[in-house]
């Protein structure tokens, strides 16, 4: 029984709940998804069939999922956090054994109608579990070493599995969002200082390990880092992604070449133009203005989430909302940094815009949690 | 029991603080991203846009049509003939092997070509939209068959290119030369080569006129801008700028005469030059044996090339301008002019020729062992008395002779657009000191007086010398009649400033050679009135006569191996009173000039003067039946060659 259960009387019931949805957030998500449809249409050379149609179907399905999750009280979701976490952990283990290898990584299980990426699911369930943990944990124990070890294990075990797939991008995202929730929960800042310095040490160790027997990351990951640091050393090979991406982006200029006028993506100079690198098409066709507009839309989603998180009096709701906002932020921040040549190419999609099934569905479900927290917040 | 932690222990304030901190950090990061976007898209936009265009737009070069070459009468010597090629686009063909099978039912496909095409297809597997050539230089009939059956041959397309062809075959090979693919060596020789030169099928002039006039004939390449995708597939044409075709050129040559001369030289290792005395136009400039330049355009086979290079008669050499020979007795007019102009002899002065002359303790022989007796200038030319010129040369000295030779164009490089035009050599004291670090000796002068020793001239220089003797003007050879329709300056030349009387005496001597009994060229004279010729024989030694040989007596040329026999020379001009053409003939190792070179020179001169087959009554009666047989044979040969030439073109 949580605090919310006492105040359940004051939360809306039945279909009235729909009125209490955070409608600006829904609108923002739909707008961002529409930007995605527009870009997928352009990238396909003015064709709905290859990408827009499936993406649209998935978005509508996602809206349904979001609504479904939103209508179920937030305390139910808090109570099933552990189960959800364990479930996605089991799936993560499953891909180890019978997952499909794609793009040099074991990432998905084909479940018939779509390819399920358990690592996507894990991003949300980890946030849920940590929020539930800190909701349960008395405040005074938050910074005690033993009670810190627990969430650290919750974060690191799935992260290790994802890293083994290997999916460096998602493992970084998992660690960052998990750490973010711990930070929000009030863990003493000294721990973070320690972890960050340890991280720097680890990076140094990774580079030290290169070429030795105990090499910590794969050669292709090293190469990606190399080409990130100096794309020009291999412009047609590994550096091709970054170089071409920057060319497409930069050639957009202030206002872009115009819708469907982007030459670089249409002529296939851009790799993965409809997935991870879709932002370059947007930036080429709509220029700086278009890029900043999308960035603003994204930030508005974050701002609404932060506001909702601060407004709600329920600790689980606050932590989940903030955690999901952080995950969402990490998605687009890493993706944009990557295409702008600020980060190595780690294979993180642009949320709600890139073509891809499970990422969008999981995100919509996550925003369902945010909506549920909003509907069922104590009033 | 759970409490509301936020209200009970102030964790709400901690959360709000940290949420705002994290939100702020996120905003700041987003701001950073926006700044980066601004940097890339606004500050560096121009640079990236340029890179994007480079990505997207490829320039393709359009080969210009090469200028064509005509003779003075408008007969075509080098032309561009359409050449058909059959290409296959594997992507469109589907089952490539089936299409090739179907195609081979229609036309003959070369198995080597097919093998090459298959290899190329394997290599281009990632770009199946690239056309691959299955067969090149296809006949029009075969192309029509393919075109008619196009619907049954998916992916097959035909392409027309231009191929250089030389319809005159071997009769103009040395003058016009040939084109061939650009080699790495060619590129290394050209400073800042035009991009078109690097196109795989582009051809440039390799030798002869084609090479020398490359700049004019080539024209300017056009360009085509196309949009390509990342795989290199051409998506569309953006713009096209046609190039300019190379300029057409008209040569001074008379292709009919040239063909005749080439046929007349036959399989001899010989050369002949016909120059127009009035304006310096080269009417014919032949070197024999010759070769078919078309072989080179299509890529000559190793076997064919070996035949050409290993032939001791050196068919690839252009002997008329590259070959330099001791001019022998044909040089005597120059020595006579040097003496006359210096005022050292009178025309009536005689020299006693006992068959030899002692100079500086050495005995120099006359070709006529018995001697000529008393000879004057006219007699010295007519009988080609060597002793007369030994005597003269000692009086005149080498420097005056050398100067005179240069005024007649020997030892001077005539600038005509052909490969490796030789300057020859008119030596003097300074030259020998400079090159051999030796003093000039009087014996050298004696040798030079009869065109031996260091003295060297090309057949073209001998023709120029004859024209200058005939006119008294500095006639300069001219090969280009008009360039792109613009008439080129005449080579008539200004007066050389000789005393007309001196010239007349020398010409008179040459007249005697060809028209008076006991003249060395009398046997090969022209009897038609008004076109009498004046000539001079020459026989130049290739070897030094050894003491042993001298002791054994004169060895007949016929008894020597070919490469050690004397060169036979003859220079002449006609008509004697009003010179029109000057001719020089050199037959390598031909023996005596009067026997080997003079008949050719006479026939060529007549052919030029009549602009076609001359009437038999221009020949002395005794020769007519032989000449008639020869004319018939040559006419037949030329007709056959012409037919072959138009077939292959």
mmCIF file with all atom_site columns, N, CA and C in Angstrom, chain A residues 1 6 136 139 183-184 186-187 244 249-254 263-264 267-269 283 287-288 295 299 302 312-313 318 326 329 340, chain B residues 1-2 4 6-7 9 11 15 18-19 21 26-27 29-30 34 36-38 40-42 45 48-49 52 55-56 227-230:
data_model
loop_
_atom_site.group_PDB
_atom_site.id
_atom_site.type_symbol
_atom_site.label_atom_id
_atom_site.label_alt_id
_atom_site.label_comp_id
_atom_site.label_asym_id
_atom_site.label_entity_id
_atom_site.label_seq_id
_atom_site.pdbx_PDB_ins_code
_atom_site.Cartn_x
_atom_site.Cartn_y
_atom_site.Cartn_z
_atom_site.occupancy
_atom_site.B_iso_or_equiv
_atom_site.pdbx_formal_charge
_atom_site.auth_seq_id
_atom_site.auth_comp_id
_atom_site.auth_asym_id
_atom_site.auth_atom_id
_atom_site.pdbx_PDB_model_num
ATOM 1   N N  . UNK A 1 1   ? 0.857  -1.196 0.000   1.00 0.00 ? 1   UNK A N  1
ATOM 2   C CA . UNK A 1 1   ? 0.000  0.000  0.000   1.00 0.00 ? 1   UNK A CA 1
ATOM 3   C C  . UNK A 1 1   ? 0.881  1.229  0.000   1.00 0.00 ? 1   UNK A C  1
ATOM 4   N N  . UNK A 1 6   ? -3.985 5.603  -0.681  1.00 0.00 ? 6   UNK A N  1
ATOM 5   C CA . UNK A 1 6   ? -4.846 6.360  0.237   1.00 0.00 ? 6   UNK A CA 1
ATOM 6   C C  . UNK A 1 6   ? -5.615 7.455  -0.492  1.00 0.00 ? 6   UNK A C  1
ATOM 7   N N  . UNK A 1 136 ? 10.831 2.313  -2.239  1.00 0.00 ? 136 UNK A N  1
ATOM 8   C CA . UNK A 1 136 ? 10.727 1.415  -1.090  1.00 0.00 ? 136 UNK A CA 1
ATOM 9   C C  . UNK A 1 136 ? 11.781 1.749  -0.038  1.00 0.00 ? 136 UNK A C  1
ATOM 10  N N  . UNK A 1 139 ? 14.721 6.885  3.117   1.00 0.00 ? 139 UNK A N  1
ATOM 11  C CA . UNK A 1 139 ? 15.604 7.945  2.650   1.00 0.00 ? 139 UNK A CA 1
ATOM 12  C C  . UNK A 1 139 ? 16.985 7.908  3.282   1.00 0.00 ? 139 UNK A C  1
ATOM 13  N N  . UNK A 1 183 ? 21.097 9.181  -9.084  1.00 0.00 ? 183 UNK A N  1
ATOM 14  C CA . UNK A 1 183 ? 21.426 10.571 -8.764  1.00 0.00 ? 183 UNK A CA 1
ATOM 15  C C  . UNK A 1 183 ? 20.159 11.319 -8.308  1.00 0.00 ? 183 UNK A C  1
ATOM 16  N N  . UNK A 1 184 ? 19.064 11.097 -9.043  1.00 0.00 ? 184 UNK A N  1
ATOM 17  C CA . UNK A 1 184 ? 17.808 11.776 -8.719  1.00 0.00 ? 184 UNK A CA 1
ATOM 18  C C  . UNK A 1 184 ? 17.282 11.325 -7.357  1.00 0.00 ? 184 UNK A C  1
ATOM 19  N N  . UNK A 1 186 ? 18.897 10.785 -4.834  1.00 0.00 ? 186 UNK A N  1
ATOM 20  C CA . UNK A 1 186 ? 19.583 11.475 -3.762  1.00 0.00 ? 186 UNK A CA 1
ATOM 21  C C  . UNK A 1 186 ? 20.831 10.773 -3.259  1.00 0.00 ? 186 UNK A C  1
ATOM 22  N N  . UNK A 1 187 ? 21.379 9.854  -4.025  1.00 0.00 ? 187 UNK A N  1
ATOM 23  C CA . UNK A 1 187 ? 22.634 9.216  -3.630  1.00 0.00 ? 187 UNK A CA 1
ATOM 24  C C  . UNK A 1 187 ? 23.732 10.281 -3.560  1.00 0.00 ? 187 UNK A C  1
ATOM 25  N N  . UNK A 1 244 ? 30.536 11.211 -44.586 1.00 0.00 ? 244 UNK A N  1
ATOM 26  C CA . UNK A 1 244 ? 29.359 11.457 -45.425 1.00 0.00 ? 244 UNK A CA 1
ATOM 27  C C  . UNK A 1 244 ? 28.259 12.116 -44.628 1.00 0.00 ? 244 UNK A C  1
ATOM 28  N N  . UNK A 1 249 ? 24.984 16.845 -43.672 1.00 0.00 ? 249 UNK A N  1
ATOM 29  C CA . UNK A 1 249 ? 24.491 17.787 -42.674 1.00 0.00 ? 249 UNK A CA 1
ATOM 30  C C  . UNK A 1 249 ? 24.922 19.207 -43.023 1.00 0.00 ? 249 UNK A C  1
ATOM 31  N N  . UNK A 1 250 ? 26.223 19.357 -43.274 1.00 0.00 ? 250 UNK A N  1
ATOM 32  C CA . UNK A 1 250 ? 26.761 20.684 -43.522 1.00 0.00 ? 250 UNK A CA 1
ATOM 33  C C  . UNK A 1 250 ? 26.225 21.293 -44.794 1.00 0.00 ? 250 UNK A C  1
ATOM 34  N N  . UNK A 1 251 ? 25.978 20.452 -45.808 1.00 0.00 ? 251 UNK A N  1
ATOM 35  C CA . UNK A 1 251 ? 25.524 21.018 -47.073 1.00 0.00 ? 251 UNK A CA 1
ATOM 36  C C  . UNK A 1 251 ? 24.082 21.509 -46.983 1.00 0.00 ? 251 UNK A C  1
ATOM 37  N N  . UNK A 1 252 ? 23.402 21.191 -45.886 1.00 0.00 ? 252 UNK A N  1
ATOM 38  C CA . UNK A 1 252 ? 22.030 21.691 -45.720 1.00 0.00 ? 252 UNK A CA 1
ATOM 39  C C  . UNK A 1 252 ? 21.985 23.196 -45.557 1.00 0.00 ? 252 UNK A C  1
ATOM 40  N N  . UNK A 1 253 ? 23.026 23.735 -44.926 1.00 0.00 ? 253 UNK A N  1
ATOM 41  C CA . UNK A 1 253 ? 23.074 25.179 -44.745 1.00 0.00 ? 253 UNK A CA 1
ATOM 42  C C  . UNK A 1 253 ? 22.023 25.688 -43.784 1.00 0.00 ? 253 UNK A C  1
ATOM 43  N N  . UNK A 1 254 ? 21.688 26.959 -43.923 1.00 0.00 ? 254 UNK A N  1
ATOM 44  C CA . UNK A 1 254 ? 20.777 27.626 -42.991 1.00 0.00 ? 254 UNK A CA 1
ATOM 45  C C  . UNK A 1 254 ? 19.373 27.048 -43.097 1.00 0.00 ? 254 UNK A C  1
ATOM 46  N N  . UNK A 1 263 ? 20.410 15.731 -51.781 1.00 0.00 ? 263 UNK A N  1
ATOM 47  C CA . UNK A 1 263 ? 21.069 14.890 -52.788 1.00 0.00 ? 263 UNK A CA 1
ATOM 48  C C  . UNK A 1 263 ? 21.812 13.733 -52.151 1.00 0.00 ? 263 UNK A C  1
ATOM 49  N N  . UNK A 1 264 ? 22.388 13.968 -50.988 1.00 0.00 ? 264 UNK A N  1
ATOM 50  C CA . UNK A 1 264 ? 23.290 12.968 -50.418 1.00 0.00 ? 264 UNK A CA 1
ATOM 51  C C  . UNK A 1 264 ? 22.560 11.704 -49.997 1.00 0.00 ? 264 UNK A C  1
ATOM 52  N N  . UNK A 1 267 ? 20.835 9.880  -53.128 1.00 0.00 ? 267 UNK A N  1
ATOM 53  C CA . UNK A 1 267 ? 21.780 9.189  -54.009 1.00 0.00 ? 267 UNK A CA 1
ATOM 54  C C  . UNK A 1 267 ? 22.588 8.131  -53.262 1.00 0.00 ? 267 UNK A C  1
ATOM 55  N N  . UNK A 1 268 ? 22.134 7.811  -52.043 1.00 0.00 ? 268 UNK A N  1
ATOM 56  C CA . UNK A 1 268 ? 22.728 6.693  -51.292 1.00 0.00 ? 268 UNK A CA 1
ATOM 57  C C  . UNK A 1 268 ? 24.129 6.939  -50.784 1.00 0.00 ? 268 UNK A C  1
ATOM 58  N N  . UNK A 1 269 ? 24.571 8.214  -50.749 1.00 0.00 ? 269 UNK A N  1
ATOM 59  C CA . UNK A 1 269 ? 25.884 8.434  -50.177 1.00 0.00 ? 269 UNK A CA 1
ATOM 60  C C  . UNK A 1 269 ? 25.840 8.179  -48.683 1.00 0.00 ? 269 UNK A C  1
ATOM 61  N N  . UNK A 1 283 ? 18.517 17.347 -41.653 1.00 0.00 ? 283 UNK A N  1
ATOM 62  C CA . UNK A 1 283 ? 19.382 18.523 -41.608 1.00 0.00 ? 283 UNK A CA 1
ATOM 63  C C  . UNK A 1 283 ? 19.751 18.973 -43.008 1.00 0.00 ? 283 UNK A C  1
ATOM 64  N N  . UNK A 1 287 ? 17.830 22.076 -43.243 1.00 0.00 ? 287 UNK A N  1
ATOM 65  C CA . UNK A 1 287 ? 18.889 22.945 -42.771 1.00 0.00 ? 287 UNK A CA 1
ATOM 66  C C  . UNK A 1 287 ? 18.949 23.085 -41.270 1.00 0.00 ? 287 UNK A C  1
ATOM 67  N N  . UNK A 1 288 ? 19.623 24.148 -40.866 1.00 0.00 ? 288 UNK A N  1
ATOM 68  C CA . UNK A 1 288 ? 19.805 24.456 -39.454 1.00 0.00 ? 288 UNK A CA 1
ATOM 69  C C  . UNK A 1 288 ? 18.446 24.658 -38.778 1.00 0.00 ? 288 UNK A C  1
ATOM 70  N N  . UNK A 1 295 ? 15.207 19.530 -32.445 1.00 0.00 ? 295 UNK A N  1
ATOM 71  C CA . UNK A 1 295 ? 15.869 19.545 -31.137 1.00 0.00 ? 295 UNK A CA 1
ATOM 72  C C  . UNK A 1 295 ? 14.958 20.224 -30.105 1.00 0.00 ? 295 UNK A C  1
ATOM 73  N N  . UNK A 1 299 ? 13.364 18.759 -26.685 1.00 0.00 ? 299 UNK A N  1
ATOM 74  C CA . UNK A 1 299 ? 13.615 19.385 -25.387 1.00 0.00 ? 299 UNK A CA 1
ATOM 75  C C  . UNK A 1 299 ? 12.304 19.744 -24.706 1.00 0.00 ? 299 UNK A C  1
ATOM 76  N N  . UNK A 1 302 ? 11.211 16.809 -22.868 1.00 0.00 ? 302 UNK A N  1
ATOM 77  C CA . UNK A 1 302 ? 11.989 16.705 -21.622 1.00 0.00 ? 302 UNK A CA 1
ATOM 78  C C  . UNK A 1 302 ? 11.438 17.681 -20.583 1.00 0.00 ? 302 UNK A C  1
ATOM 79  N N  . UNK A 1 312 ? 4.540  15.943 -9.238  1.00 0.00 ? 312 UNK A N  1
ATOM 80  C CA . UNK A 1 312 ? 3.893  14.827 -8.547  1.00 0.00 ? 312 UNK A CA 1
ATOM 81  C C  . UNK A 1 312 ? 4.542  14.598 -7.177  1.00 0.00 ? 312 UNK A C  1
ATOM 82  N N  . UNK A 1 313 ? 3.706  14.199 -6.245  1.00 0.00 ? 313 UNK A N  1
ATOM 83  C CA . UNK A 1 313 ? 4.202  14.015 -4.876  1.00 0.00 ? 313 UNK A CA 1
ATOM 84  C C  . UNK A 1 313 ? 4.657  12.577 -4.663  1.00 0.00 ? 313 UNK A C  1
ATOM 85  N N  . UNK A 1 318 ? 7.741  10.225 -9.732  1.00 0.00 ? 318 UNK A N  1
ATOM 86  C CA . UNK A 1 318 ? 8.755  11.225 -10.053 1.00 0.00 ? 318 UNK A CA 1
ATOM 87  C C  . UNK A 1 318 ? 9.978  10.565 -10.683 1.00 0.00 ? 318 UNK A C  1
ATOM 88  N N  . UNK A 1 326 ? 15.131 10.937 -19.078 1.00 0.00 ? 326 UNK A N  1
ATOM 89  C CA . UNK A 1 326 ? 16.590 10.868 -19.236 1.00 0.00 ? 326 UNK A CA 1
ATOM 90  C C  . UNK A 1 326 ? 16.966 9.854  -20.332 1.00 0.00 ? 326 UNK A C  1
ATOM 91  N N  . UNK A 1 329 ? 16.210 11.389 -23.545 1.00 0.00 ? 329 UNK A N  1
ATOM 92  C CA . UNK A 1 329 ? 17.217 12.406 -23.847 1.00 0.00 ? 329 UNK A CA 1
ATOM 93  C C  . UNK A 1 329 ? 18.509 11.754 -24.352 1.00 0.00 ? 329 UNK A C  1
ATOM 94  N N  . UNK A 1 340 ? 26.752 14.251 -35.872 1.00 0.00 ? 340 UNK A N  1
ATOM 95  C CA . UNK A 1 340 ? 27.458 15.521 -36.024 1.00 0.00 ? 340 UNK A CA 1
ATOM 96  C C  . UNK A 1 340 ? 28.947 15.346 -35.799 1.00 0.00 ? 340 UNK A C  1
ATOM 97  N N  . UNK B 2 1   ? 3.932  -0.695 6.235   1.00 0.00 ? 1   UNK B N  1
ATOM 98  C CA . UNK B 2 1   ? 3.277  0.559  5.870   1.00 0.00 ? 1   UNK B CA 1
ATOM 99  C C  . UNK B 2 1   ? 4.250  1.486  5.160   1.00 0.00 ? 1   UNK B C  1
ATOM 100 N N  . UNK B 2 2   ? 3.783  2.060  4.083   1.00 0.00 ? 2   UNK B N  1
ATOM 101 C CA . UNK B 2 2   ? 4.645  3.009  3.363   1.00 0.00 ? 2   UNK B CA 1
ATOM 102 C C  . UNK B 2 2   ? 4.195  4.432  3.660   1.00 0.00 ? 2   UNK B C  1
ATOM 103 N N  . UNK B 2 4   ? 4.778  8.607  2.639   1.00 0.00 ? 4   UNK B N  1
ATOM 104 C CA . UNK B 2 4   ? 5.158  9.416  1.486   1.00 0.00 ? 4   UNK B CA 1
ATOM 105 C C  . UNK B 2 4   ? 6.512  10.002 1.785   1.00 0.00 ? 4   UNK B C  1
ATOM 106 N N  . UNK B 2 6   ? 8.472  11.810 0.243   1.00 0.00 ? 6   UNK B N  1
ATOM 107 C CA . UNK B 2 6   ? 8.702  13.182 -0.200  1.00 0.00 ? 6   UNK B CA 1
ATOM 108 C C  . UNK B 2 6   ? 8.293  14.188 0.869   1.00 0.00 ? 6   UNK B C  1
ATOM 109 N N  . UNK B 2 7   ? 7.191  13.864 1.532   1.00 0.00 ? 7   UNK B N  1
ATOM 110 C CA . UNK B 2 7   ? 6.698  14.840 2.498   1.00 0.00 ? 7   UNK B CA 1
ATOM 111 C C  . UNK B 2 7   ? 7.366  14.671 3.843   1.00 0.00 ? 7   UNK B C  1
ATOM 112 N N  . UNK B 2 9   ? 10.562 13.293 4.839   1.00 0.00 ? 9   UNK B N  1
ATOM 113 C CA . UNK B 2 9   ? 11.959 13.568 5.189   1.00 0.00 ? 9   UNK B CA 1
ATOM 114 C C  . UNK B 2 9   ? 12.658 14.542 4.249   1.00 0.00 ? 9   UNK B C  1
ATOM 115 N N  . UNK B 2 11  ? 12.933 14.528 1.138   1.00 0.00 ? 11  UNK B N  1
ATOM 116 C CA . UNK B 2 11  ? 13.544 14.007 -0.076  1.00 0.00 ? 11  UNK B CA 1
ATOM 117 C C  . UNK B 2 11  ? 12.952 14.694 -1.306  1.00 0.00 ? 11  UNK B C  1
ATOM 118 N N  . UNK B 2 15  ? 14.984 15.791 -4.520  1.00 0.00 ? 15  UNK B N  1
ATOM 119 C CA . UNK B 2 15  ? 14.623 15.345 -5.864  1.00 0.00 ? 15  UNK B CA 1
ATOM 120 C C  . UNK B 2 15  ? 14.436 16.534 -6.793  1.00 0.00 ? 15  UNK B C  1
ATOM 121 N N  . UNK B 2 18  ? 17.715 18.050 -7.683  1.00 0.00 ? 18  UNK B N  1
ATOM 122 C CA . UNK B 2 18  ? 18.505 17.237 -8.613  1.00 0.00 ? 18  UNK B CA 1
ATOM 123 C C  . UNK B 2 18  ? 17.824 17.126 -9.988  1.00 0.00 ? 18  UNK B C  1
ATOM 124 N N  . UNK B 2 19  ? 16.487 17.058 -9.997  1.00 0.00 ? 19  UNK B N  1
ATOM 125 C CA . UNK B 2 19  ? 15.763 17.000 -11.278 1.00 0.00 ? 19  UNK B CA 1
ATOM 126 C C  . UNK B 2 19  ? 16.030 18.266 -12.082 1.00 0.00 ? 19  UNK B C  1
ATOM 127 N N  . UNK B 2 21  ? 18.633 20.194 -11.761 1.00 0.00 ? 21  UNK B N  1
ATOM 128 C CA . UNK B 2 21  ? 20.054 20.160 -12.138 1.00 0.00 ? 21  UNK B CA 1
ATOM 129 C C  . UNK B 2 21  ? 20.231 19.308 -13.407 1.00 0.00 ? 21  UNK B C  1
ATOM 130 N N  . UNK B 2 26  ? 20.735 18.783 -19.238 1.00 0.00 ? 26  UNK B N  1
ATOM 131 C CA . UNK B 2 26  ? 20.228 18.318 -20.527 1.00 0.00 ? 26  UNK B CA 1
ATOM 132 C C  . UNK B 2 26  ? 20.018 19.491 -21.490 1.00 0.00 ? 26  UNK B C  1
ATOM 133 N N  . UNK B 2 27  ? 19.449 20.557 -20.957 1.00 0.00 ? 27  UNK B N  1
ATOM 134 C CA . UNK B 2 27  ? 19.243 21.760 -21.776 1.00 0.00 ? 27  UNK B CA 1
ATOM 135 C C  . UNK B 2 27  ? 20.582 22.287 -22.282 1.00 0.00 ? 27  UNK B C  1
ATOM 136 N N  . UNK B 2 29  ? 23.287 20.626 -22.744 1.00 0.00 ? 29  UNK B N  1
ATOM 137 C CA . UNK B 2 29  ? 23.824 19.733 -23.771 1.00 0.00 ? 29  UNK B CA 1
ATOM 138 C C  . UNK B 2 29  ? 23.118 19.974 -25.109 1.00 0.00 ? 29  UNK B C  1
ATOM 139 N N  . UNK B 2 30  ? 21.785 20.143 -25.010 1.00 0.00 ? 30  UNK B N  1
ATOM 140 C CA . UNK B 2 30  ? 21.026 20.430 -26.241 1.00 0.00 ? 30  UNK B CA 1
ATOM 141 C C  . UNK B 2 30  ? 21.522 21.724 -26.870 1.00 0.00 ? 30  UNK B C  1
ATOM 142 N N  . UNK B 2 34  ? 23.001 22.341 -30.595 1.00 0.00 ? 34  UNK B N  1
ATOM 143 C CA . UNK B 2 34  ? 22.550 23.400 -31.506 1.00 0.00 ? 34  UNK B CA 1
ATOM 144 C C  . UNK B 2 34  ? 23.735 24.215 -32.004 1.00 0.00 ? 34  UNK B C  1
ATOM 145 N N  . UNK B 2 36  ? 26.793 23.165 -32.313 1.00 0.00 ? 36  UNK B N  1
ATOM 146 C CA . UNK B 2 36  ? 27.528 22.322 -33.244 1.00 0.00 ? 36  UNK B CA 1
ATOM 147 C C  . UNK B 2 36  ? 26.831 22.318 -34.614 1.00 0.00 ? 36  UNK B C  1
ATOM 148 N N  . UNK B 2 37  ? 25.504 22.242 -34.535 1.00 0.00 ? 37  UNK B N  1
ATOM 149 C CA . UNK B 2 37  ? 24.726 22.249 -35.780 1.00 0.00 ? 37  UNK B CA 1
ATOM 150 C C  . UNK B 2 37  ? 24.952 23.556 -36.537 1.00 0.00 ? 37  UNK B C  1
ATOM 151 N N  . UNK B 2 38  ? 24.998 24.649 -35.744 1.00 0.00 ? 38  UNK B N  1
ATOM 152 C CA . UNK B 2 38  ? 25.217 25.950 -36.359 1.00 0.00 ? 38  UNK B CA 1
ATOM 153 C C  . UNK B 2 38  ? 26.596 26.018 -37.004 1.00 0.00 ? 38  UNK B C  1
ATOM 154 N N  . UNK B 2 40  ? 28.373 23.517 -38.160 1.00 0.00 ? 40  UNK B N  1
ATOM 155 C CA . UNK B 2 40  ? 28.443 22.696 -39.380 1.00 0.00 ? 40  UNK B CA 1
ATOM 156 C C  . UNK B 2 40  ? 27.606 23.288 -40.502 1.00 0.00 ? 40  UNK B C  1
ATOM 157 N N  . UNK B 2 41  ? 26.415 23.743 -40.142 1.00 0.00 ? 41  UNK B N  1
ATOM 158 C CA . UNK B 2 41  ? 25.450 24.072 -41.194 1.00 0.00 ? 41  UNK B CA 1
ATOM 159 C C  . UNK B 2 41  ? 25.491 25.521 -41.633 1.00 0.00 ? 41  UNK B C  1
ATOM 160 N N  . UNK B 2 42  ? 25.991 26.393 -40.750 1.00 0.00 ? 42  UNK B N  1
ATOM 161 C CA . UNK B 2 42  ? 26.017 27.802 -41.136 1.00 0.00 ? 42  UNK B CA 1
ATOM 162 C C  . UNK B 2 42  ? 27.451 28.243 -41.400 1.00 0.00 ? 42  UNK B C  1
ATOM 163 N N  . UNK B 2 45  ? 29.005 25.743 -44.010 1.00 0.00 ? 45  UNK B N  1
ATOM 164 C CA . UNK B 2 45  ? 28.061 25.236 -45.013 1.00 0.00 ? 45  UNK B CA 1
ATOM 165 C C  . UNK B 2 45  ? 28.677 25.201 -46.411 1.00 0.00 ? 45  UNK B C  1
ATOM 166 N N  . UNK B 2 48  ? 31.005 22.303 -46.981 1.00 0.00 ? 48  UNK B N  1
ATOM 167 C CA . UNK B 2 48  ? 30.335 21.007 -47.057 1.00 0.00 ? 48  UNK B CA 1
ATOM 168 C C  . UNK B 2 48  ? 29.482 20.897 -48.309 1.00 0.00 ? 48  UNK B C  1
ATOM 169 N N  . UNK B 2 49  ? 28.916 22.037 -48.720 1.00 0.00 ? 49  UNK B N  1
ATOM 170 C CA . UNK B 2 49  ? 28.106 21.984 -49.938 1.00 0.00 ? 49  UNK B CA 1
ATOM 171 C C  . UNK B 2 49  ? 28.989 21.625 -51.132 1.00 0.00 ? 49  UNK B C  1
ATOM 172 N N  . UNK B 2 52  ? 29.619 18.062 -51.075 1.00 0.00 ? 52  UNK B N  1
ATOM 173 C CA . UNK B 2 52  ? 28.432 17.321 -51.490 1.00 0.00 ? 52  UNK B CA 1
ATOM 174 C C  . UNK B 2 52  ? 28.334 17.296 -53.014 1.00 0.00 ? 52  UNK B C  1
ATOM 175 N N  . UNK B 2 55  ? 30.677 14.889 -54.418 1.00 0.00 ? 55  UNK B N  1
ATOM 176 C CA . UNK B 2 55  ? 30.118 13.550 -54.248 1.00 0.00 ? 55  UNK B CA 1
ATOM 177 C C  . UNK B 2 55  ? 29.200 13.195 -55.395 1.00 0.00 ? 55  UNK B C  1
ATOM 178 N N  . UNK B 2 56  ? 28.387 14.164 -55.750 1.00 0.00 ? 56  UNK B N  1
ATOM 179 C CA . UNK B 2 56  ? 27.192 13.893 -56.528 1.00 0.00 ? 56  UNK B CA 1
ATOM 180 C C  . UNK B 2 56  ? 27.452 14.055 -58.012 1.00 0.00 ? 56  UNK B C  1
ATOM 181 N N  . UNK B 2 227 ? 24.779 13.276 -62.790 1.00 0.00 ? 227 UNK B N  1
ATOM 182 C CA . UNK B 2 227 ? 24.602 13.028 -61.371 1.00 0.00 ? 227 UNK B CA 1
ATOM 183 C C  . UNK B 2 227 ? 24.770 11.539 -61.150 1.00 0.00 ? 227 UNK B C  1
ATOM 184 N N  . UNK B 2 228 ? 25.608 11.187 -60.188 1.00 0.00 ? 228 UNK B N  1
ATOM 185 C CA . UNK B 2 228 ? 25.801 9.770  -59.908 1.00 0.00 ? 228 UNK B CA 1
ATOM 186 C C  . UNK B 2 228 ? 25.419 9.498  -58.463 1.00 0.00 ? 228 UNK B C  1
ATOM 187 N N  . UNK B 2 229 ? 25.075 8.255  -58.206 1.00 0.00 ? 229 UNK B N  1
ATOM 188 C CA . UNK B 2 229 ? 24.817 7.881  -56.820 1.00 0.00 ? 229 UNK B CA 1
ATOM 189 C C  . UNK B 2 229 ? 26.081 7.274  -56.228 1.00 0.00 ? 229 UNK B C  1
ATOM 190 N N  . UNK B 2 230 ? 25.943 6.819  -54.983 1.00 0.00 ? 230 UNK B N  1
ATOM 191 C CA . UNK B 2 230 ? 27.145 6.373  -54.274 1.00 0.00 ? 230 UNK B CA 1
ATOM 192 C C  . UNK B 2 230 ? 27.821 5.201  -54.980 1.00 0.00 ? 230 UNK B C  1
#
